Amino acid sequence: MSGGRIERFITAGGDDVAEQVLKAREACRSAGRPRNVITLLGSGASVALWWPRAAFSIDGGLEGHARDLGVVFVDLPLIVLGGVLIPLWAWTATKRRGGAIWAAALTAVGAYTLGAWGLMEWWTPRQHPDPGYGPGI
């Protein structure tokens, strides 16, 4: 149903139905705002975590011999997806159990922190071969 049809359907049911639908709509809109913030923060923090470790693989070191663009085309999308979905899942699970907004936010931050820690322990793209080597000659 399009927007106009929905409005006509609601108003045909009386003022009580229209009020209930408008209240439900507003509740859905206000509940979505924190989720949007969580997804933006999760994706931004994921890129910030990804960049320092992936920089060498993108640059390739001396004469580009170690360039691996798989960190851009494979690792980055997966890391950002995890950074978005893990806190969002934790937020939704807490809210469905009847938790307050502060508890859901704390759970989302904790879940993201554990996910980021696990990622940094597991994911190690190619790094400089030796601390003595530097860029150039």
Tab-separated table of N, CA, C and O in Angstrom:
chain	number	residue	atom	x	y	z
A	1	MET	N	0.841	-1.184	0.000
A	1	MET	CA	0.000	0.000	0.000
A	1	MET	C	0.880	1.239	0.000
A	1	MET	O	1.861	1.294	0.710
A	2	SER	N	0.488	2.218	-0.763
A	2	SER	CA	1.252	3.455	-0.796
A	2	SER	C	0.886	4.324	0.394
A	2	SER	O	-0.042	4.027	1.141
A	3	GLY	N	1.619	5.428	0.566
A	3	GLY	CA	1.409	6.298	1.718
A	3	GLY	C	-0.003	6.849	1.800
A	3	GLY	O	-0.614	6.882	2.861
A	4	GLY	N	-0.591	7.277	0.682
A	4	GLY	CA	-1.942	7.831	0.692
A	4	GLY	C	-2.985	6.781	1.034
A	4	GLY	O	-3.943	7.046	1.750
A	5	ARG	N	-2.822	5.600	0.510
A	5	ARG	CA	-3.774	4.531	0.809
A	5	ARG	C	-3.729	4.148	2.280
A	5	ARG	O	-4.743	3.856	2.886
A	6	ILE	N	-2.540	4.129	2.838
A	6	ILE	CA	-2.414	3.783	4.251
A	6	ILE	C	-3.118	4.824	5.111
A	6	ILE	O	-3.846	4.488	6.048
A	7	GLU	N	-2.913	6.090	4.793
A	7	GLU	CA	-3.545	7.159	5.573
A	7	GLU	C	-5.073	7.071	5.493
A	7	GLU	O	-5.756	7.234	6.489
A	8	ARG	N	-5.611	6.789	4.301
A	8	ARG	CA	-7.063	6.660	4.167
A	8	ARG	C	-7.571	5.449	4.938
A	8	ARG	O	-8.625	5.494	5.574
A	9	PHE	N	-6.797	4.360	4.926
A	9	PHE	CA	-7.192	3.156	5.654
A	9	PHE	C	-7.201	3.423	7.157
A	9	PHE	O	-8.115	3.000	7.862
A	10	ILE	N	-6.222	4.143	7.631
A	10	ILE	CA	-6.128	4.436	9.071
A	10	ILE	C	-7.263	5.348	9.501
A	10	ILE	O	-7.924	5.111	10.516
A	11	THR	N	-7.496	6.400	8.739
A	11	THR	CA	-8.536	7.345	9.138
A	11	THR	C	-9.926	6.732	9.031
A	11	THR	O	-10.837	7.128	9.742
A	12	ALA	N	-10.101	5.725	8.170
A	12	ALA	CA	-11.404	5.076	8.065
A	12	ALA	C	-11.713	4.274	9.330
A	12	ALA	O	-12.872	4.054	9.661
A	13	GLY	N	-10.690	3.856	10.064
A	13	GLY	CA	-10.877	3.070	11.272
A	13	GLY	C	-11.230	3.913	12.483
A	13	GLY	O	-11.543	3.380	13.533
A	14	GLY	N	-11.155	5.204	12.371
A	14	GLY	CA	-11.475	6.072	13.496
A	14	GLY	C	-10.225	6.716	14.073
A	14	GLY	O	-9.094	6.402	13.708
A	15	ASP	N	-10.467	7.652	15.000
A	15	ASP	CA	-9.367	8.402	15.594
A	15	ASP	C	-8.484	7.537	16.486
A	15	ASP	O	-7.280	7.752	16.582
A	16	ASP	N	-9.069	6.555	17.161
A	16	ASP	CA	-8.288	5.703	18.054
A	16	ASP	C	-7.235	4.909	17.291
A	16	ASP	O	-6.086	4.812	17.717
A	17	VAL	N	-7.628	4.365	16.171
A	17	VAL	CA	-6.693	3.585	15.358
A	17	VAL	C	-5.607	4.503	14.811
A	17	VAL	O	-4.421	4.156	14.812
A	18	ALA	N	-5.998	5.682	14.356
A	18	ALA	CA	-5.026	6.627	13.811
A	18	ALA	C	-4.015	7.027	14.877
A	18	ALA	O	-2.812	7.096	14.611
A	19	GLU	N	-4.466	7.269	16.095
A	19	GLU	CA	-3.556	7.640	17.182
A	19	GLU	C	-2.595	6.511	17.494
A	19	GLU	O	-1.400	6.734	17.692
A	20	GLN	N	-3.095	5.304	17.552
A	20	GLN	CA	-2.247	4.162	17.866
A	20	GLN	C	-1.186	3.936	16.793
A	20	GLN	O	-0.026	3.645	17.103
A	21	VAL	N	-1.587	4.084	15.552
A	21	VAL	CA	-0.636	3.897	14.463
A	21	VAL	C	0.422	4.984	14.481
A	21	VAL	O	1.612	4.711	14.304
A	22	LEU	N	0.032	6.222	14.715
A	22	LEU	CA	0.998	7.315	14.770
A	22	LEU	C	1.953	7.153	15.943
A	22	LEU	O	3.142	7.423	15.831
A	23	LYS	N	1.459	6.685	17.091
A	23	LYS	CA	2.331	6.435	18.244
A	23	LYS	C	3.311	5.310	17.934
A	23	LYS	O	4.488	5.381	18.286
A	24	ALA	N	2.827	4.265	17.289
A	24	ALA	CA	3.702	3.146	16.936
A	24	ALA	C	4.769	3.576	15.937
A	24	ALA	O	5.924	3.176	16.031
A	25	ARG	N	4.378	4.420	14.981
A	25	ARG	CA	5.335	4.930	13.996
A	25	ARG	C	6.432	5.742	14.671
A	25	ARG	O	7.608	5.599	14.364
A	26	GLU	N	6.030	6.617	15.584
A	26	GLU	CA	7.007	7.450	16.291
A	26	GLU	C	7.927	6.599	17.152
A	26	GLU	O	9.122	6.856	17.254
A	27	ALA	N	7.376	5.560	17.784
A	27	ALA	CA	8.206	4.669	18.605
A	27	ALA	C	9.239	3.953	17.743
A	27	ALA	O	10.395	3.794	18.149
A	28	CYS	N	8.844	3.531	16.555
A	28	CYS	CA	9.788	2.864	15.652
A	28	CYS	C	10.869	3.821	15.183
A	28	CYS	O	12.035	3.454	15.103
A	29	ARG	N	10.487	5.037	14.887
A	29	ARG	CA	11.471	6.024	14.437
A	29	ARG	C	12.452	6.362	15.537
A	29	ARG	O	13.651	6.470	15.301
A	30	SER	N	11.969	6.564	16.759
A	30	SER	CA	12.873	6.922	17.853
A	30	SER	C	13.752	5.749	18.255
A	30	SER	O	14.869	5.923	18.696
A	31	ALA	N	13.260	4.523	18.103
A	31	ALA	CA	14.070	3.350	18.431
A	31	ALA	C	15.164	3.134	17.390
A	31	ALA	O	16.193	2.545	17.691
A	32	GLY	N	14.968	3.599	16.185
A	32	GLY	CA	15.945	3.404	15.129
A	32	GLY	C	17.133	4.335	15.209
A	32	GLY	O	18.196	4.048	14.690
A	33	ARG	N	16.988	5.458	15.867
A	33	ARG	CA	18.081	6.430	15.925
A	33	ARG	C	19.319	5.897	16.629
A	33	ARG	O	20.415	6.034	16.102
A	34	PRO	N	19.189	5.297	17.809
A	34	PRO	CA	20.404	4.751	18.439
A	34	PRO	C	21.044	3.632	17.618
A	34	PRO	O	22.265	3.514	17.575
A	35	ARG	N	20.241	2.844	16.951
A	35	ARG	CA	20.802	1.789	16.101
A	35	ARG	C	21.612	2.385	14.964
A	35	ARG	O	22.654	1.848	14.589
A	36	ASN	N	21.136	3.485	14.403
A	36	ASN	CA	21.886	4.133	13.328
A	36	ASN	C	23.223	4.652	13.840
A	36	ASN	O	24.246	4.544	13.151
A	37	VAL	N	23.210	5.231	15.024
A	37	VAL	CA	24.456	5.737	15.607
A	37	VAL	C	25.416	4.585	15.867
A	37	VAL	O	26.614	4.681	15.595
A	38	ILE	N	24.894	3.475	16.374
A	38	ILE	CA	25.742	2.313	16.653
A	38	ILE	C	26.365	1.773	15.376
A	38	ILE	O	27.551	1.437	15.347
A	39	THR	N	25.597	1.706	14.300
A	39	THR	CA	26.154	1.185	13.048
A	39	THR	C	27.207	2.126	12.478
A	39	THR	O	28.233	1.667	11.972
A	40	LEU	N	26.985	3.422	12.574
A	40	LEU	CA	27.989	4.377	12.082
A	40	LEU	C	29.267	4.304	12.902
A	40	LEU	O	30.374	4.310	12.347
A	41	LEU	N	29.135	4.257	14.220
A	41	LEU	CA	30.319	4.171	15.072
A	41	LEU	C	31.060	2.851	14.854
A	41	LEU	O	32.295	2.820	14.831
A	42	GLY	N	30.321	1.772	14.710
A	42	GLY	CA	30.949	0.472	14.481
A	42	GLY	C	31.716	0.424	13.176
A	42	GLY	O	32.832	-0.089	13.115
A	43	SER	N	31.137	0.970	12.117
A	43	SER	CA	31.832	0.948	10.828
A	43	SER	C	33.045	1.870	10.844
A	43	SER	O	34.108	1.514	10.322
A	44	GLY	N	32.914	3.040	11.456
A	44	GLY	CA	34.056	3.964	11.538
A	44	GLY	C	35.195	3.408	12.375
A	44	GLY	O	36.373	3.494	12.002
A	45	ALA	N	34.856	2.810	13.510
A	45	ALA	CA	35.890	2.228	14.366
A	45	ALA	C	36.544	1.030	13.685
A	45	ALA	O	37.746	0.792	13.856
A	46	SER	N	35.793	0.282	12.908
A	46	SER	CA	36.369	-0.865	12.199
A	46	SER	C	37.394	-0.421	11.162
A	46	SER	O	38.460	-1.029	11.042
A	47	VAL	N	37.086	0.634	10.439
A	47	VAL	CA	38.050	1.152	9.464
A	47	VAL	C	39.284	1.688	10.183
A	47	VAL	O	40.416	1.482	9.736
A	48	ALA	N	39.085	2.346	11.321
A	48	ALA	CA	40.218	2.860	12.088
A	48	ALA	C	41.093	1.722	12.624
A	48	ALA	O	42.315	1.869	12.720
A	49	LEU	N	40.499	0.600	12.961
A	49	LEU	CA	41.272	-0.563	13.393
A	49	LEU	C	41.983	-1.232	12.225
A	49	LEU	O	43.097	-1.734	12.359
A	50	TRP	N	41.338	-1.261	11.072
A	50	TRP	CA	41.858	-1.942	9.888
A	50	TRP	C	43.034	-1.205	9.268
A	50	TRP	O	44.008	-1.819	8.843
A	51	TRP	N	42.965	0.107	9.212
A	51	TRP	CA	43.918	0.891	8.431
A	51	TRP	C	45.386	0.710	8.832
A	51	TRP	O	46.230	0.466	7.968
A	52	PRO	N	45.768	0.824	10.114
A	52	PRO	CA	47.197	0.714	10.434
A	52	PRO	C	47.813	-0.637	10.051
A	52	PRO	O	48.950	-0.685	9.592
A	53	ARG	N	47.082	-1.706	10.211
A	53	ARG	CA	47.631	-3.020	9.870
A	53	ARG	C	47.627	-3.268	8.369
A	53	ARG	O	48.453	-4.016	7.865
A	54	ALA	N	46.696	-2.686	7.661
A	54	ALA	CA	46.587	-2.941	6.230
A	54	ALA	C	47.436	-1.988	5.388
A	54	ALA	O	47.603	-2.225	4.192
A	55	ALA	N	47.973	-0.952	5.984
A	55	ALA	CA	48.687	0.072	5.221
A	55	ALA	C	49.870	-0.505	4.438
A	55	ALA	O	50.090	-0.161	3.280
A	56	PHE	N	50.636	-1.395	5.051
A	56	PHE	CA	51.794	-1.965	4.358
A	56	PHE	C	51.364	-2.822	3.173
A	56	PHE	O	51.999	-2.807	2.124
A	57	SER	N	50.293	-3.567	3.319
A	57	SER	CA	49.827	-4.417	2.222
A	57	SER	C	49.293	-3.588	1.061
A	57	SER	O	49.351	-4.023	-0.088
A	58	ILE	N	48.757	-2.423	1.353
A	58	ILE	CA	48.269	-1.551	0.281
A	58	ILE	C	49.437	-0.867	-0.412
A	58	ILE	O	49.500	-0.797	-1.634
A	59	ASP	N	50.390	-0.367	0.366
A	59	ASP	CA	51.552	0.323	-0.183
A	59	ASP	C	52.502	-0.647	-0.881
A	59	ASP	O	53.042	-0.353	-1.929
A	60	GLY	N	52.724	-1.784	-0.282
A	60	GLY	CA	53.568	-2.791	-0.907
A	60	GLY	C	55.027	-2.727	-0.542
A	60	GLY	O	55.818	-3.543	-0.994
A	61	GLY	N	55.432	-1.774	0.272
A	61	GLY	CA	56.838	-1.688	0.673
A	61	GLY	C	57.726	-1.254	-0.480
A	61	GLY	O	57.290	-0.607	-1.430
A	62	LEU	N	58.978	-1.646	-0.403
A	62	LEU	CA	59.969	-1.268	-1.403
A	62	LEU	C	59.585	-1.829	-2.769
A	62	LEU	O	59.405	-3.043	-2.932
A	63	GLU	N	59.412	-0.968	-3.736
A	63	GLU	CA	59.067	-1.303	-5.116
A	63	GLU	C	57.777	-2.100	-5.234
A	63	GLU	O	57.545	-2.794	-6.217
A	64	GLY	N	56.926	-2.037	-4.233
A	64	GLY	CA	55.626	-2.681	-4.288
A	64	GLY	C	55.679	-4.198	-4.307
A	64	GLY	O	54.733	-4.844	-4.743
A	65	HIS	N	56.778	-4.790	-3.819
A	65	HIS	CA	56.924	-6.253	-3.900
A	65	HIS	C	55.976	-6.997	-2.970
A	65	HIS	O	55.738	-8.181	-3.162
A	66	ALA	N	55.435	-6.330	-1.973
A	66	ALA	CA	54.569	-7.015	-1.005
A	66	ALA	C	53.127	-6.517	-1.081
A	66	ALA	O	52.384	-6.628	-0.117
A	67	ARG	N	52.752	-5.959	-2.218
A	67	ARG	CA	51.396	-5.430	-2.348
A	67	ARG	C	50.384	-6.574	-2.362
A	67	ARG	O	50.519	-7.544	-3.086
A	68	ASP	N	49.367	-6.430	-1.516
A	68	ASP	CA	48.306	-7.432	-1.434
A	68	ASP	C	46.988	-6.682	-1.302
A	68	ASP	O	46.613	-6.265	-0.217
A	69	LEU	N	46.295	-6.512	-2.411
A	69	LEU	CA	45.046	-5.758	-2.381
A	69	LEU	C	43.874	-6.579	-1.872
A	69	LEU	O	42.751	-6.102	-1.817
A	70	GLY	N	44.142	-7.808	-1.478
A	70	GLY	CA	43.109	-8.621	-0.846
A	70	GLY	C	42.632	-8.006	0.463
A	70	GLY	O	41.492	-8.226	0.875
A	71	VAL	N	43.508	-7.218	1.111
A	71	VAL	CA	43.079	-6.565	2.347
A	71	VAL	C	42.023	-5.509	2.076
A	71	VAL	O	41.229	-5.180	2.958
A	72	VAL	N	41.983	-4.984	0.864
A	72	VAL	CA	40.975	-3.975	0.512
A	72	VAL	C	39.687	-4.640	0.034
A	72	VAL	O	38.589	-4.269	0.452
A	73	PHE	N	39.817	-5.632	-0.810
A	73	PHE	CA	38.647	-6.223	-1.451
A	73	PHE	C	38.000	-7.359	-0.667
A	73	PHE	O	36.849	-7.698	-0.914
A	74	VAL	N	38.731	-7.964	0.255
A	74	VAL	CA	38.178	-9.068	1.041
A	74	VAL	C	38.106	-8.698	2.523
A	74	VAL	O	37.042	-8.738	3.133
A	75	ASP	N	39.240	-8.340	3.093
A	75	ASP	CA	39.302	-8.108	4.533
A	75	ASP	C	38.496	-6.886	4.971
A	75	ASP	O	37.769	-6.953	5.956
A	76	LEU	N	38.636	-5.770	4.267
A	76	LEU	CA	37.921	-4.550	4.675
A	76	LEU	C	36.410	-4.730	4.717
A	76	LEU	O	35.785	-4.403	5.726
A	77	PRO	N	35.774	-5.267	3.658
A	77	PRO	CA	34.317	-5.441	3.756
A	77	PRO	C	33.890	-6.370	4.893
A	77	PRO	O	32.899	-6.106	5.571
A	78	LEU	N	34.649	-7.436	5.125
A	78	LEU	CA	34.291	-8.351	6.203
A	78	LEU	C	34.467	-7.710	7.575
A	78	LEU	O	33.652	-7.911	8.479
A	79	ILE	N	35.522	-6.936	7.737
A	79	ILE	CA	35.770	-6.272	9.021
A	79	ILE	C	34.709	-5.214	9.284
A	79	ILE	O	34.185	-5.097	10.397
A	80	VAL	N	34.360	-4.429	8.275
A	80	VAL	CA	33.320	-3.410	8.458
A	80	VAL	C	31.969	-4.071	8.721
A	80	VAL	O	31.204	-3.616	9.581
A	81	LEU	N	31.677	-5.145	8.036
A	81	LEU	CA	30.428	-5.866	8.271
A	81	LEU	C	30.358	-6.384	9.706
A	81	LEU	O	29.332	-6.261	10.377
A	82	GLY	N	31.450	-6.930	10.187
A	82	GLY	CA	31.490	-7.374	11.577
A	82	GLY	C	31.366	-6.218	12.545
A	82	GLY	O	30.692	-6.321	13.574
A	83	GLY	N	32.005	-5.091	12.231
A	83	GLY	CA	31.921	-3.917	13.092
A	83	GLY	C	30.528	-3.324	13.149
A	83	GLY	O	30.162	-2.665	14.117
A	84	VAL	N	29.735	-3.564	12.117
A	84	VAL	CA	28.352	-3.088	12.105
A	84	VAL	C	27.420	-4.101	12.760
A	84	VAL	O	26.573	-3.753	13.579
A	85	LEU	N	27.587	-5.366	12.412
A	85	LEU	CA	26.627	-6.375	12.855
A	85	LEU	C	26.795	-6.812	14.313
A	85	LEU	O	25.802	-7.081	14.983
A	86	ILE	N	28.012	-6.908	14.806
A	86	ILE	CA	28.216	-7.372	16.184
A	86	ILE	C	27.579	-6.428	17.201
A	86	ILE	O	26.804	-6.862	18.049
A	87	PRO	N	27.867	-5.106	17.158
A	87	PRO	CA	27.204	-4.225	18.136
A	87	PRO	C	25.692	-4.138	17.915
A	87	PRO	O	24.927	-4.057	18.882
A	88	LEU	N	25.266	-4.188	16.670
A	88	LEU	CA	23.837	-4.128	16.383
A	88	LEU	C	23.115	-5.359	16.929
A	88	LEU	O	22.030	-5.255	17.502
A	89	TRP	N	23.727	-6.520	16.780
A	89	TRP	CA	23.155	-7.746	17.328
A	89	TRP	C	23.075	-7.665	18.855
A	89	TRP	O	22.063	-8.044	19.453
A	90	ALA	N	24.144	-7.181	19.489
A	90	ALA	CA	24.148	-7.076	20.953
A	90	ALA	C	23.090	-6.076	21.426
A	90	ALA	O	22.391	-6.315	22.420
A	91	TRP	N	22.959	-4.958	20.723
A	91	TRP	CA	21.950	-3.944	21.058
A	91	TRP	C	20.548	-4.551	20.966
A	91	TRP	O	19.737	-4.406	21.874
A	92	THR	N	20.276	-5.216	19.851
A	92	THR	CA	18.948	-5.780	19.630
A	92	THR	C	18.629	-6.869	20.655
A	92	THR	O	17.511	-6.925	21.177
A	93	ALA	N	19.593	-7.714	20.953
A	93	ALA	CA	19.364	-8.781	21.935
A	93	ALA	C	19.062	-8.199	23.313
A	93	ALA	O	18.180	-8.698	24.026
A	94	THR	N	19.753	-7.143	23.688
A	94	THR	CA	19.517	-6.533	25.004
A	94	THR	C	18.169	-5.839	25.044
A	94	THR	O	17.440	-5.950	26.042
A	95	LYS	N	17.825	-5.128	23.987
A	95	LYS	CA	16.541	-4.421	23.968
A	95	LYS	C	15.368	-5.401	23.952
A	95	LYS	O	14.327	-5.134	24.548
A	96	ARG	N	15.514	-6.528	23.273
A	96	ARG	CA	14.420	-7.506	23.233
A	96	ARG	C	14.193	-8.168	24.585
A	96	ARG	O	13.113	-8.649	24.869
A	97	ARG	N	15.221	-8.228	25.389
A	97	ARG	CA	15.070	-8.791	26.728
A	97	ARG	C	14.550	-7.749	27.711
A	97	ARG	O	14.455	-8.031	28.903
A	98	GLY	N	14.243	-6.567	27.231
A	98	GLY	CA	13.654	-5.535	28.077
A	98	GLY	C	14.672	-4.644	28.761
A	98	GLY	O	14.361	-3.972	29.738
A	99	GLY	N	15.877	-4.615	28.251
A	99	GLY	CA	16.923	-3.789	28.850
A	99	GLY	C	16.751	-2.316	28.528
A	99	GLY	O	16.124	-1.936	27.541
A	100	ALA	N	17.298	-1.489	29.376
A	100	ALA	CA	17.258	-0.040	29.160
A	100	ALA	C	18.233	0.337	28.042
A	100	ALA	O	19.085	-0.465	27.636
A	101	ILE	N	18.115	1.571	27.573
A	101	ILE	CA	18.978	2.026	26.491
A	101	ILE	C	20.436	2.028	26.928
A	101	ILE	O	21.320	1.631	26.174
A	102	TRP	N	20.708	2.459	28.171
A	102	TRP	CA	22.096	2.499	28.628
A	102	TRP	C	22.675	1.085	28.710
A	102	TRP	O	23.853	0.891	28.414
A	103	ALA	N	21.860	0.108	29.099
A	103	ALA	CA	22.340	-1.272	29.166
A	103	ALA	C	22.607	-1.820	27.763
A	103	ALA	O	23.594	-2.533	27.543
A	104	ALA	N	21.742	-1.477	26.823
A	104	ALA	CA	21.938	-1.923	25.446
A	104	ALA	C	23.194	-1.287	24.846
A	104	ALA	O	23.965	-1.956	24.139
A	105	ALA	N	23.413	-0.012	25.137
A	105	ALA	CA	24.612	0.665	24.632
A	105	ALA	C	25.875	0.064	25.243
A	105	ALA	O	26.873	-0.160	24.545
A	106	LEU	N	25.826	-0.213	26.531
A	106	LEU	CA	26.978	-0.817	27.199
A	106	LEU	C	27.264	-2.217	26.652
A	106	LEU	O	28.422	-2.586	26.422
A	107	THR	N	26.224	-2.973	26.395
A	107	THR	CA	26.384	-4.307	25.819
A	107	THR	C	26.959	-4.221	24.408
A	107	THR	O	27.828	-5.017	24.038
A	108	ALA	N	26.491	-3.269	23.628
A	108	ALA	CA	26.997	-3.103	22.263
A	108	ALA	C	28.474	-2.716	22.270
A	108	ALA	O	29.265	-3.249	21.485
A	109	VAL	N	28.853	-1.809	23.155
A	109	VAL	CA	30.267	-1.408	23.245
A	109	VAL	C	31.120	-2.588	23.702
A	109	VAL	O	32.208	-2.821	23.172
A	110	GLY	N	30.637	-3.341	24.681
A	110	GLY	CA	31.378	-4.506	25.143
A	110	GLY	C	31.539	-5.562	24.066
A	110	GLY	O	32.613	-6.147	23.902
A	111	ALA	N	30.474	-5.803	23.315
A	111	ALA	CA	30.543	-6.794	22.235
A	111	ALA	C	31.506	-6.334	21.146
A	111	ALA	O	32.291	-7.133	20.614
A	112	TYR	N	31.478	-5.037	20.817
A	112	TYR	CA	32.400	-4.528	19.807
A	112	TYR	C	33.837	-4.634	20.292
A	112	TYR	O	34.733	-5.007	19.536
A	113	THR	N	34.057	-4.315	21.555
A	113	THR	CA	35.409	-4.378	22.110
A	113	THR	C	35.946	-5.806	22.065
A	113	THR	O	37.100	-6.029	21.672
A	114	LEU	N	35.140	-6.762	22.460
A	114	LEU	CA	35.573	-8.164	22.394
A	114	LEU	C	35.816	-8.611	20.950
A	114	LEU	O	36.783	-9.322	20.659
A	115	GLY	N	34.940	-8.190	20.043
A	115	GLY	CA	35.127	-8.526	18.630
A	115	GLY	C	36.389	-7.909	18.057
A	115	GLY	O	37.131	-8.557	17.309
A	116	ALA	N	36.664	-6.657	18.408
A	116	ALA	CA	37.864	-5.977	17.914
A	116	ALA	C	39.120	-6.623	18.492
A	116	ALA	O	40.126	-6.802	17.782
A	117	TRP	N	39.076	-6.976	19.762
A	117	TRP	CA	40.220	-7.643	20.380
A	117	TRP	C	40.488	-8.983	19.687
A	117	TRP	O	41.632	-9.317	19.371
A	118	GLY	N	39.435	-9.755	19.449
A	118	GLY	CA	39.593	-11.032	18.768
A	118	GLY	C	40.144	-10.860	17.360
A	118	GLY	O	40.992	-11.636	16.907
A	119	LEU	N	39.679	-9.830	16.665
A	119	LEU	CA	40.167	-9.566	15.316
A	119	LEU	C	41.648	-9.214	15.326
A	119	LEU	O	42.419	-9.716	14.515
A	120	MET	N	42.058	-8.364	16.251
A	120	MET	CA	43.452	-7.946	16.299
A	120	MET	C	44.379	-9.086	16.728
A	120	MET	O	45.552	-9.094	16.389
A	121	GLU	N	43.849	-10.049	17.466
A	121	GLU	CA	44.653	-11.210	17.823
A	121	GLU	C	44.779	-12.192	16.665
A	121	GLU	O	45.794	-12.852	16.516
A	122	TRP	N	43.755	-12.283	15.848
A	122	TRP	CA	43.720	-13.287	14.791
A	122	TRP	C	44.223	-12.762	13.452
A	122	TRP	O	44.979	-13.429	12.752
A	123	TRP	N	43.805	-11.556	13.056
A	123	TRP	CA	44.078	-11.039	11.714
A	123	TRP	C	45.431	-10.347	11.680
A	123	TRP	O	45.634	-9.326	12.328
A	124	THR	N	46.361	-10.909	10.928
A	124	THR	CA	47.680	-10.290	10.790
A	124	THR	C	48.068	-10.281	9.320
A	124	THR	O	48.621	-11.263	8.807
A	125	PRO	N	47.790	-9.194	8.618
A	125	PRO	CA	48.239	-9.110	7.226
A	125	PRO	C	49.756	-8.927	7.199
A	125	PRO	O	50.392	-8.687	8.228
A	126	ARG	N	50.313	-9.019	6.040
A	126	ARG	CA	51.771	-8.909	5.885
A	126	ARG	C	52.262	-7.570	6.413
A	126	ARG	O	51.672	-6.528	6.160
A	127	GLN	N	53.366	-7.630	7.132
A	127	GLN	CA	53.972	-6.430	7.701
A	127	GLN	C	55.392	-6.284	7.163
A	127	GLN	O	55.874	-7.126	6.398
A	128	HIS	N	56.081	-5.245	7.590
A	128	HIS	CA	57.464	-5.034	7.176
A	128	HIS	C	58.308	-6.248	7.556
A	128	HIS	O	58.151	-6.803	8.645
A	129	PRO	N	59.230	-6.669	6.685
A	129	PRO	CA	59.979	-7.888	6.958
A	129	PRO	C	60.934	-7.766	8.146
A	129	PRO	O	61.159	-8.721	8.847
A	130	ASP	N	61.505	-6.613	8.344
A	130	ASP	CA	62.485	-6.457	9.398
A	130	ASP	C	62.452	-5.002	9.866
A	130	ASP	O	62.339	-4.101	9.048
A	131	PRO	N	62.558	-4.761	11.158
A	131	PRO	CA	62.533	-3.364	11.625
A	131	PRO	C	63.666	-2.520	11.060
A	131	PRO	O	63.575	-1.302	11.020
A	132	GLY	N	64.747	-3.152	10.595
A	132	GLY	CA	65.870	-2.396	10.044
A	132	GLY	C	65.587	-1.827	8.667
A	132	GLY	O	66.216	-0.871	8.242
A	133	TYR	N	64.651	-2.431	7.945
A	133	TYR	CA	64.325	-1.924	6.610
A	133	TYR	C	63.421	-0.705	6.740
A	133	TYR	O	62.558	-0.652	7.572
A	134	GLY	N	63.610	0.222	5.847
A	134	GLY	CA	62.747	1.402	5.827
A	134	GLY	C	62.308	1.674	4.412
A	134	GLY	O	62.744	1.008	3.472
A	135	PRO	N	61.455	2.648	4.251
A	135	PRO	CA	61.041	2.987	2.884
A	135	PRO	C	62.191	3.626	2.117
A	135	PRO	O	62.921	4.456	2.655
A	136	GLY	N	62.380	3.208	0.928
A	136	GLY	CA	63.449	3.759	0.079
A	136	GLY	C	64.809	3.191	0.429
A	136	GLY	O	64.951	2.179	1.094
A	137	ILE	N	65.849	3.874	-0.025
A	137	ILE	CA	67.220	3.395	0.202
A	137	ILE	C	67.825	4.070	1.404
A	137	ILE	O	67.690	5.150	1.702
